[in-house]
Tab-separated table of C-alpha atoms and ligand atoms in Angstrom:
chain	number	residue	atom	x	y	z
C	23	UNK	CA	0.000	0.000	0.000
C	24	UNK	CA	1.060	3.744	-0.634
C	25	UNK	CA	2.258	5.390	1.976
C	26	UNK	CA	-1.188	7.339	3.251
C	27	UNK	CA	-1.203	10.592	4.421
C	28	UNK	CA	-2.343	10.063	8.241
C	29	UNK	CA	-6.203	9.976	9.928
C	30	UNK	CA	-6.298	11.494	13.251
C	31	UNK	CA	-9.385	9.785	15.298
C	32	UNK	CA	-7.396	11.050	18.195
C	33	UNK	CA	-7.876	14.316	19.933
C	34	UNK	CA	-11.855	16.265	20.386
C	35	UNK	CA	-9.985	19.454	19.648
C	36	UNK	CA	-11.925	21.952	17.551
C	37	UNK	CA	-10.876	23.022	13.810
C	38	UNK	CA	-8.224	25.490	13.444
C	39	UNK	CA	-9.928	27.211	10.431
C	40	UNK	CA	-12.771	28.093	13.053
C	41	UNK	CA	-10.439	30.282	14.870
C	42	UNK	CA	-11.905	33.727	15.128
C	43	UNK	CA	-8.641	34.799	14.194
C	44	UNK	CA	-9.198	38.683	13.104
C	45	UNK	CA	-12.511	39.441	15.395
C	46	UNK	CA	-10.128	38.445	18.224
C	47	UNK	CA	-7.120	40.607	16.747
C	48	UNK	CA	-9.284	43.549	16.621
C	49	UNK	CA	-11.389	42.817	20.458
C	50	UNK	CA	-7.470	42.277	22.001
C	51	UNK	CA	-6.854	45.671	20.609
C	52	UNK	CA	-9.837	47.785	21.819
C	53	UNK	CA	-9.999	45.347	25.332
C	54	UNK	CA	-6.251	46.945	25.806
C	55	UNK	CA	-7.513	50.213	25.152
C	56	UNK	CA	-10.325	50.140	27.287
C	57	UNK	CA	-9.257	48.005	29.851
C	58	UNK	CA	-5.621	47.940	29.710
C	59	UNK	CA	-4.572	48.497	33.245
C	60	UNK	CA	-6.958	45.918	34.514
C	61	UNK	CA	-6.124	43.128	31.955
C	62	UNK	CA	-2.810	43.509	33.137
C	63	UNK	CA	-2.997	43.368	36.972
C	64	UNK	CA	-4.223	41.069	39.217
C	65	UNK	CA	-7.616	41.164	40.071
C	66	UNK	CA	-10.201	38.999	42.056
C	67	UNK	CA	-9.939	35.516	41.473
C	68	UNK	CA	-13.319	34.715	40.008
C	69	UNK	CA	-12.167	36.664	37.149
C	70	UNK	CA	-12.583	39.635	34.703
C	71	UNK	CA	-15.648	41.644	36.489
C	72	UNK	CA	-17.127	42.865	32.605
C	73	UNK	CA	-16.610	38.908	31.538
C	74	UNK	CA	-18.070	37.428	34.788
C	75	UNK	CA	-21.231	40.285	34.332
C	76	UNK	CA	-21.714	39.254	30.700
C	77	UNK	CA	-21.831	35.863	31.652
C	78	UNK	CA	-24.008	36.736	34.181
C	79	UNK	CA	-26.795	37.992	32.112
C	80	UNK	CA	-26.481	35.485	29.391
C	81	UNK	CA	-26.960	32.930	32.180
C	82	UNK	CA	-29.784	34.975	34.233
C	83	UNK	CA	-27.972	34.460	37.319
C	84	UNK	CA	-26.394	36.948	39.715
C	85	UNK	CA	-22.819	37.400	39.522
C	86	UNK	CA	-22.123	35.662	42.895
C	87	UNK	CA	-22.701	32.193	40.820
C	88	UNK	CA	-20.280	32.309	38.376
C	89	UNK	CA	-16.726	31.879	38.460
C	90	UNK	CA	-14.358	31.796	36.098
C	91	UNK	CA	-11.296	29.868	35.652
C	92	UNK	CA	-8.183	28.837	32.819
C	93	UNK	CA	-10.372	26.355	31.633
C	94	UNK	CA	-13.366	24.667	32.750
C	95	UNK	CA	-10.986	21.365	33.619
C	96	UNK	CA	-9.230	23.780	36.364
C	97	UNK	CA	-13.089	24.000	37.740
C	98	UNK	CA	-13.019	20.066	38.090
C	99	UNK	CA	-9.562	20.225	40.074
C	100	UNK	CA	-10.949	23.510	42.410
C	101	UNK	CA	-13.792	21.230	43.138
C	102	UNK	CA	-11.501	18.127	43.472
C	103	UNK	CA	-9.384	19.919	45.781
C	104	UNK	CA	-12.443	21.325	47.911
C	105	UNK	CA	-14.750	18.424	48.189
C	106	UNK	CA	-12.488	15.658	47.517
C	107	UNK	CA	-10.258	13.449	49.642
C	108	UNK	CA	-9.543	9.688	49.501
C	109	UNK	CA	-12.439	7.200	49.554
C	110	UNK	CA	-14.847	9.916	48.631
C	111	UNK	CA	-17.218	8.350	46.374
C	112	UNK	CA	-18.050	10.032	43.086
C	113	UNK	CA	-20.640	8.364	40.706
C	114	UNK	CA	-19.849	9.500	37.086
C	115	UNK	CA	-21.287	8.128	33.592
C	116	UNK	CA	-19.464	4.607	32.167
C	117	UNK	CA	-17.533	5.846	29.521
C	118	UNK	CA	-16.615	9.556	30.968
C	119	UNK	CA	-14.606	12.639	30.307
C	120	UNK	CA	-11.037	10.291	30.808
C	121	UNK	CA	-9.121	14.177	32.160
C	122	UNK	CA	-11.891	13.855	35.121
C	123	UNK	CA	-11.206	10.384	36.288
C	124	UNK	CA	-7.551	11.090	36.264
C	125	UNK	CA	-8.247	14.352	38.298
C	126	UNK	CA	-10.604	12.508	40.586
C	127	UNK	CA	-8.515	9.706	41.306
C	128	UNK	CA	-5.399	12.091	41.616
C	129	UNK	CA	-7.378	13.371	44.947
C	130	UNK	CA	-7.952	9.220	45.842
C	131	UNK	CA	-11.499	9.230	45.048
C	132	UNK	CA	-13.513	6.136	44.581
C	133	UNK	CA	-15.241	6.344	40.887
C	134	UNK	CA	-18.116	4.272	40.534
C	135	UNK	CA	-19.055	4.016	36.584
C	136	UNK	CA	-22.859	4.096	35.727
C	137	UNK	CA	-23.231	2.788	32.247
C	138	UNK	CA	-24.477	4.937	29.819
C	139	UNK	CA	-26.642	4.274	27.290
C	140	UNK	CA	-27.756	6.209	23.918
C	141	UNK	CA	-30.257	8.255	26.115
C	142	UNK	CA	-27.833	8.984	29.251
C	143	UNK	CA	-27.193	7.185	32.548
C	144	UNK	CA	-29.013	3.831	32.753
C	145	UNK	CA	-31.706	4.922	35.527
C	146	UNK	CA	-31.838	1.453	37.098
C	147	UNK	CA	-28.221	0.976	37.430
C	148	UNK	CA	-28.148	4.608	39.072
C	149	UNK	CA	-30.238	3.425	41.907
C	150	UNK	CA	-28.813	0.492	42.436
C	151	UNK	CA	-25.495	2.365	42.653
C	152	UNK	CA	-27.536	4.359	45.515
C	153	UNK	CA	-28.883	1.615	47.445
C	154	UNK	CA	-24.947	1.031	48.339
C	155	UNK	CA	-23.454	4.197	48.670
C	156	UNK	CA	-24.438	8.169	48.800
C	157	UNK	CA	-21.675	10.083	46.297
C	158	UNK	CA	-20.043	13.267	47.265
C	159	UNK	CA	-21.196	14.248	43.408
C	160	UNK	CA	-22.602	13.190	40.260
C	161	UNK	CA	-20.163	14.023	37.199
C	162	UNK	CA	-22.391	13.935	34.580
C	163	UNK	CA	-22.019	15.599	30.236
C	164	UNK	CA	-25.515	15.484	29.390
C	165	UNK	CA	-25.442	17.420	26.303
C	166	UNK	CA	-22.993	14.985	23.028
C	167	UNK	CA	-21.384	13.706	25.803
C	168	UNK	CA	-17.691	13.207	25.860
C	169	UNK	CA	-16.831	10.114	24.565
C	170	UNK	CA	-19.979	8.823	23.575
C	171	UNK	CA	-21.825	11.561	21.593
C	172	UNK	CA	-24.927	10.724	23.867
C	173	UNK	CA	-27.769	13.381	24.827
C	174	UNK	CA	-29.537	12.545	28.111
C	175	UNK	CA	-33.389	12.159	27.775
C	176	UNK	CA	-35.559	15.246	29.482
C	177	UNK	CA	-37.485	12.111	31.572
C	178	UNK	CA	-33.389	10.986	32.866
C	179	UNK	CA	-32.782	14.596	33.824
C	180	UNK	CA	-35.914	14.513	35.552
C	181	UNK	CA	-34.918	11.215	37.666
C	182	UNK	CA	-31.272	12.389	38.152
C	183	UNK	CA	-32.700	15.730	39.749
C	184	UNK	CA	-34.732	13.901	42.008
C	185	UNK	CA	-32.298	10.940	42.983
C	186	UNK	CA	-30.513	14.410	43.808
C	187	UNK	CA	-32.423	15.635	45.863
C	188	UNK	CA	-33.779	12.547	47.839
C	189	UNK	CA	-30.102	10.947	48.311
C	190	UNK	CA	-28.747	14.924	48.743
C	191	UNK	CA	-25.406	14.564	46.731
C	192	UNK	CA	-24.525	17.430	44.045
C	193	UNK	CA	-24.609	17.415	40.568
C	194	UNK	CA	-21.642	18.157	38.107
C	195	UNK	CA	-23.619	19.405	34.358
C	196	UNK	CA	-19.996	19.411	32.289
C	197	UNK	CA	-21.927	20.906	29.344
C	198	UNK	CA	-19.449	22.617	26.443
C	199	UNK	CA	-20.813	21.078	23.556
C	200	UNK	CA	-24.069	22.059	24.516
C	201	UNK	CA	-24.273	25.165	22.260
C	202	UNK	CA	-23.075	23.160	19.921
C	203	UNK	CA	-26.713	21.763	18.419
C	204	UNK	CA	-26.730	20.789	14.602
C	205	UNK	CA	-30.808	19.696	14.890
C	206	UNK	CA	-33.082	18.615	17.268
C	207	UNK	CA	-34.412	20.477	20.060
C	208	UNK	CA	-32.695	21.550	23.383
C	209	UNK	CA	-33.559	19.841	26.593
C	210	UNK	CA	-32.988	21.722	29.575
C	211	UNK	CA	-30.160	21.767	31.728
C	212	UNK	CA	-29.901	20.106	35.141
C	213	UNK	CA	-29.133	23.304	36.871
C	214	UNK	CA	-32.195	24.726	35.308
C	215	UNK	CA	-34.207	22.310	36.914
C	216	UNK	CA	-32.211	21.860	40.318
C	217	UNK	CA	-29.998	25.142	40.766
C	218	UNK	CA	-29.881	24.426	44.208
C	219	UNK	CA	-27.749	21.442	43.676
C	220	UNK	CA	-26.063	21.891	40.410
C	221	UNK	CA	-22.781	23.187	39.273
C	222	UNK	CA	-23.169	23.917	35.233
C	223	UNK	CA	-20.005	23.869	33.845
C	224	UNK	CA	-18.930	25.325	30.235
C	225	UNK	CA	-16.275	26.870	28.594
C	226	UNK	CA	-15.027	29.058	25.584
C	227	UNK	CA	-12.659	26.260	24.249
C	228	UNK	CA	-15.240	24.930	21.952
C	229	UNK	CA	-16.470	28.323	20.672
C	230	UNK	CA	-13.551	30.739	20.454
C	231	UNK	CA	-10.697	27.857	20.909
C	232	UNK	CA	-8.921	26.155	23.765
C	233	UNK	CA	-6.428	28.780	23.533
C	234	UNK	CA	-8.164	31.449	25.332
C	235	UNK	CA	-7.903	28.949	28.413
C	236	UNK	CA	-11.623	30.283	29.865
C	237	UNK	CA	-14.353	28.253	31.809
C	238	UNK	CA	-16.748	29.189	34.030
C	239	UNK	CA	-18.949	27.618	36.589
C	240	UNK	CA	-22.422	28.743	37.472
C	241	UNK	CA	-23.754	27.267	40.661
C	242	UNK	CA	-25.174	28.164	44.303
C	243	UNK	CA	-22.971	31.453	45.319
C	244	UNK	CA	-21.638	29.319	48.528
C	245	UNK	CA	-20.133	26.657	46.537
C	246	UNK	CA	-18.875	29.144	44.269
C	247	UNK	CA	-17.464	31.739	47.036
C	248	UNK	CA	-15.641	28.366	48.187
C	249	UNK	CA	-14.169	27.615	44.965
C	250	UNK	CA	-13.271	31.014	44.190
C	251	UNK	CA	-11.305	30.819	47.407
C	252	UNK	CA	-9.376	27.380	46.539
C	253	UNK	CA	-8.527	29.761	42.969
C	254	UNK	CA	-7.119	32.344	44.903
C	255	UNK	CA	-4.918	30.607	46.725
C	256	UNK	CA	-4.046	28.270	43.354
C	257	UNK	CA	-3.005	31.358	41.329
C	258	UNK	CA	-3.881	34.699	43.046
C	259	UNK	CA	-6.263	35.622	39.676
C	260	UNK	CA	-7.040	33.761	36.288
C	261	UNK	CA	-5.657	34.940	32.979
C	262	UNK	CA	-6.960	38.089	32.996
C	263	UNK	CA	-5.697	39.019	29.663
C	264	UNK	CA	-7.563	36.606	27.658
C	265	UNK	CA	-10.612	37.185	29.794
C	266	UNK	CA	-10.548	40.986	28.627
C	267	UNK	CA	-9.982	40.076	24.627
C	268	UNK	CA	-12.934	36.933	25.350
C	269	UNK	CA	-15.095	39.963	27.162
C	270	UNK	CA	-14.570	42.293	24.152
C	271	UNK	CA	-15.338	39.572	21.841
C	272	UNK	CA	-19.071	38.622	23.793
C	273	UNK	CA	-19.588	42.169	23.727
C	274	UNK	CA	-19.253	42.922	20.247
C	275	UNK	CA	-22.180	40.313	19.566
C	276	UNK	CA	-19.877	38.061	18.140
C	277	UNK	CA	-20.888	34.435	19.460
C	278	UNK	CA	-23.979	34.060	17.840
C	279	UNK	CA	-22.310	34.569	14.387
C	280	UNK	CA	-19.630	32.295	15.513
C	281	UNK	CA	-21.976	29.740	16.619
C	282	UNK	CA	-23.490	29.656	13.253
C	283	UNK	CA	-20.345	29.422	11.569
C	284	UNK	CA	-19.428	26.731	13.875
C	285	UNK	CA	-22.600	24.979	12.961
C	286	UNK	CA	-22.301	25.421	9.320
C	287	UNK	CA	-18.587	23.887	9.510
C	288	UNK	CA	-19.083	20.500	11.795
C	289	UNK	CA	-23.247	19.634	10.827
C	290	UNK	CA	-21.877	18.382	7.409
C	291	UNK	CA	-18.842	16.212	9.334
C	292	UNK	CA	-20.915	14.842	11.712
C	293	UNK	CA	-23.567	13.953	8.838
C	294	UNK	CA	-20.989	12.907	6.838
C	295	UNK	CA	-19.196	10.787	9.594
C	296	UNK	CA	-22.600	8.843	10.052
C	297	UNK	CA	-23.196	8.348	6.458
C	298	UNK	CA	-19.271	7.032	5.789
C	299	UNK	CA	-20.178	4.284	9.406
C	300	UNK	CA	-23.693	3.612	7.660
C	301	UNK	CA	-21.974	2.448	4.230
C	302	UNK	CA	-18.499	1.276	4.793
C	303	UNK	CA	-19.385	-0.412	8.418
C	304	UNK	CA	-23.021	-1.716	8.692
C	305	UNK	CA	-22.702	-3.882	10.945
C	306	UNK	CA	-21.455	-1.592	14.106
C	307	UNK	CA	-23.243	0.226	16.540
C	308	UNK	CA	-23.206	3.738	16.118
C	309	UNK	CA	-24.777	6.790	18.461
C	310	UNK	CA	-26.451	9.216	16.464
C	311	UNK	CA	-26.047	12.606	18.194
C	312	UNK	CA	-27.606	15.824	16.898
C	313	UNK	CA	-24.705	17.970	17.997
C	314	UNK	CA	-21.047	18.079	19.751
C	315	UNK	CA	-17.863	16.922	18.340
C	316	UNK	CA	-18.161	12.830	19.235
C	317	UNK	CA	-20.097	9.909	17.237
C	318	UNK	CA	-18.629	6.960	18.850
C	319	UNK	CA	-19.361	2.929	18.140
C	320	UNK	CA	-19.729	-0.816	19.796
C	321	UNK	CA	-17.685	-2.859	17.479
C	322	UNK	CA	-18.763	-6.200	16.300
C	323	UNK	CA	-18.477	-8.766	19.295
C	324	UNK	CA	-14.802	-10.335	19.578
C	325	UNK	CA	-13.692	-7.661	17.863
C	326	UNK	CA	-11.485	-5.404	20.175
C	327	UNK	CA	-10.589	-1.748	19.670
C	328	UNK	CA	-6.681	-2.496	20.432
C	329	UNK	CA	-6.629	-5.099	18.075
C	330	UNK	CA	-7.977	-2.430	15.661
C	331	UNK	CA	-5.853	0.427	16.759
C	332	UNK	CA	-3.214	-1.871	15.406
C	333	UNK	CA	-4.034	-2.742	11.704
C	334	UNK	CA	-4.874	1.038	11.462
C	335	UNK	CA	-1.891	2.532	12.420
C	336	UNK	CA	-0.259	0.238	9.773
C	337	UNK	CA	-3.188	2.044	7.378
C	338	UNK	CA	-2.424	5.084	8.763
C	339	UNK	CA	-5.449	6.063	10.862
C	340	UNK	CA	-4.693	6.721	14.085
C	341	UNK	CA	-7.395	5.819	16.959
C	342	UNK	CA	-7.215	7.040	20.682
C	343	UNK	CA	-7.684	3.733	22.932
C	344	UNK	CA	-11.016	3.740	24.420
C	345	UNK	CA	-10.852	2.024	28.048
C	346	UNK	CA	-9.459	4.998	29.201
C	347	UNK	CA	-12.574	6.573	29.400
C	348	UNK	CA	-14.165	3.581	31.078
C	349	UNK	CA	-13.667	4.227	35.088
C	350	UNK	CA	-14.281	0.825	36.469
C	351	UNK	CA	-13.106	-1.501	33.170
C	352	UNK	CA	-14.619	-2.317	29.753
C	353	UNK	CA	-15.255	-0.365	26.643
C	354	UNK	CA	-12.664	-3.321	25.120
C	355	UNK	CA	-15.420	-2.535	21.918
C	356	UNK	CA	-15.503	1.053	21.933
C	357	UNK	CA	-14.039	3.508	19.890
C	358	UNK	CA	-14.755	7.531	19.852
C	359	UNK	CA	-14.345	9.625	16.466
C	360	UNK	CA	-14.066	12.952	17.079
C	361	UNK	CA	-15.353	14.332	13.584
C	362	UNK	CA	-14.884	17.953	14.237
C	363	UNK	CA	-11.225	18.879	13.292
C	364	UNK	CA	-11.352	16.578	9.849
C	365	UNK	CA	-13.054	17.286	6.321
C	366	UNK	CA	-15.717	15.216	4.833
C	367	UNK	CA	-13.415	13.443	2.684
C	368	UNK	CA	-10.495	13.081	5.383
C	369	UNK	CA	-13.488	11.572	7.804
C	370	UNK	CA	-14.653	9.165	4.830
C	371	UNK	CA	-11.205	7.976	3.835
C	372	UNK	CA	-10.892	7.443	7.489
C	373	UNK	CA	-14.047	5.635	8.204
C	374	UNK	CA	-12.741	2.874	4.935
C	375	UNK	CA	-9.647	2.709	6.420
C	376	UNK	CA	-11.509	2.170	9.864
C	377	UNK	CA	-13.877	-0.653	8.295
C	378	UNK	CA	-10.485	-2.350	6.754
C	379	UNK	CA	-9.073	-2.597	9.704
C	380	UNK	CA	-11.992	-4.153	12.189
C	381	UNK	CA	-12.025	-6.707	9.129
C	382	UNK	CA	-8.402	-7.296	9.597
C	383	UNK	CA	-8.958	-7.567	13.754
C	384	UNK	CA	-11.641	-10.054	12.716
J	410	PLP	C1	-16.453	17.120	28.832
J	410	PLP	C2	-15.301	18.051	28.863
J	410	PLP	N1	-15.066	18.786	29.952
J	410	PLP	C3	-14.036	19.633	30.019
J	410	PLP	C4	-13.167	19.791	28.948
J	410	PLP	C5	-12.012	20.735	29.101
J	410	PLP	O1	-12.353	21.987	28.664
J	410	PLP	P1	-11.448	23.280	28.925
J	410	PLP	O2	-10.606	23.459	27.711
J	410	PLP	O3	-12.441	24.361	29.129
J	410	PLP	O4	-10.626	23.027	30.147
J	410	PLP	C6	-13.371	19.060	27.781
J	410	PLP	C7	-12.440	19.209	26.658
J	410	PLP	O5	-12.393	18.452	25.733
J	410	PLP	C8	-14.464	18.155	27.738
J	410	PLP	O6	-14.695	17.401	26.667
């Protein structure tokens, strides 16, 4: 065979030519202006006041619940480091987020994996879970959840909010993909329908790019007023200069146009990454999400994913392992393919090469 010029199935990292390269050139300039002296000093550690107030009113919260932070990972390591110690249990979906099981075991915490299915946590499993122990939190990524491309059903989030409340643990909504719809309608989010015990967690990486390094939290103002503490004394204020160009950039009324662009750019890879699975590999099992950056798929039985990894490298497709993202074993089957950052034909010439090789695993 030719020598082929590499797949990446690797990374969920968004497409470089959705950079909003010269909007951001020209915020960064009038942010300096404007704001100079205070993107430049340190400030109060939940972040950039005219960021925090804009995301304030886009959420309809008060400012006192929401924080900001490099990232909405660093959010999941403040909350680690406040809630967290060893033996703490933590229920989280079954496959997960693999950054936040190494951050939650990295504090000693016990994981317990609730399998997810194509509509969200399996319910049943959930309460059994329960009947044996009460979790410090529920990590949950309701919205094309990270690995699995999964959206949780509005009659799950109703269950989860009142498992919530009857067992009294809090729920973790890691939500960045969630403006990221392609069809479908919205369900709502679990803080929505239990602010009292949610923290709502999104982020700019998707939308802007992961360079700006900017999350935020929105939750109940104690929790937040804690974590907001545990920043302070992690890095005296976040990155204040990126906060002030990100500000500038919200201001302008540039994320809605964005977010269409977005949209315009990844519908036609997703729908082209299910179309590619549909021909080339019939006989998988596919999720079918309306939005996000993930489709992932069950591979035939006694076919395993590193066993595949394998024969693709030697096609050149490269495929991230996928029991990484499993917290308590399995996913030997699974495989995630993040669509986002490849074109139609580099995600169809990737899918073949993808089919080729589960044949070859056969
Ligand atoms: C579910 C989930 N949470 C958090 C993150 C990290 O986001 P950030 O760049 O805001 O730290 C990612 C990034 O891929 C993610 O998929």
């Amino acid at each position: 065979m030719a020598d082929p010029k590499p797949i990446n199935f690797t990374r969920g990292v968004p497409a470089t030519e959705s950079f909003p390269i010269a909007e951001l050139s020209d915020a960064a300039d009038a942010a300096l202006r404007e704001h100079g002296p205070a993107m430049l000093q340190y400030g109060p550690s939940p972040g950039f006041l005219p960021l925090r107030e804009w995301l304030a009113r886009s959420q309809q919260v008060g400012i006192d619940s929401v924080l900001t932070a490099n990232g909405s990972l660093q959010l999941i390591e403040f909350l680690c480091l406040d809630m967290i110690g060893p033996g703490d249990v933590v229920f989280t979906e079954s496959p997960t987020y693999d950054r936040t099981i190494t951050l939650l075991r990295r504090h000693g915490a016990t994981i317990v994996g609730i399998p997810l299915e194509a509509d969200g946590p399996d319910i049943p499993a959930l309460e059994r879970a329960l009947s044996k122990h009460t979790p410090k939190l529920l990590y949950v990524i309701p919205d094309f959840q990270n690995p699995a491309g999964a959206t949780c059903s509005r009659a799950k989030r109703d269950r989860i909010v009142e498992l919530a409340r009857a067992h009294g643990f809090l729920i973790v909504e890691d939500a960045p993909y969630r403006p990221l719809r392609y069809r479908g309608d919205e369900e709502p989010t679990l803080r929505e329908l239990a602010p009292e015990r949610t923290l709502h967690l999104s982020s700019f990486t998707k939308l802007i790019g992961p360079g700006v390094r900017t999350g935020f939290v929105v939750g109940p103002p104690p929790i937040v007023a804690r974590l907001a503490k545990v920043a302070e004394d992690t890095y005296i204020s976040p990155g204040y200069f990126a906060q002030g160009v990100t500000y500038e950039w919200c201001r302008r009324g540039l994320l809605p146009p964005q977010l269409d662009r977005l949209k315009a750019l990844y519908a036609p890879r997703l729908d082209a990454c299910l179309a590619s699975i549909d021909h080339h590999m019939p006989d998988v099992l596919a999720t079918r999400p309306e939005g996000g950056f993930f489709v992932s798929l069950t591979l035939p039985k006694g076919v395993e994913t590193t066993a595949v990894r394998r024969e693709a490298a030697a096609r050149g497709l490269n495929l991230a392992d996928g029991l990484a993202f499993f917290p308590g074993g399995g996913g030997e089957r699974f495989l995630r393919l993040p669509f986002c950052a490849l074109t139609p034909e580099q995600i169809d010439e990737g899918v073949v090469r993808l089919a080729a090789s589960v044949g070859a695993a056969r």
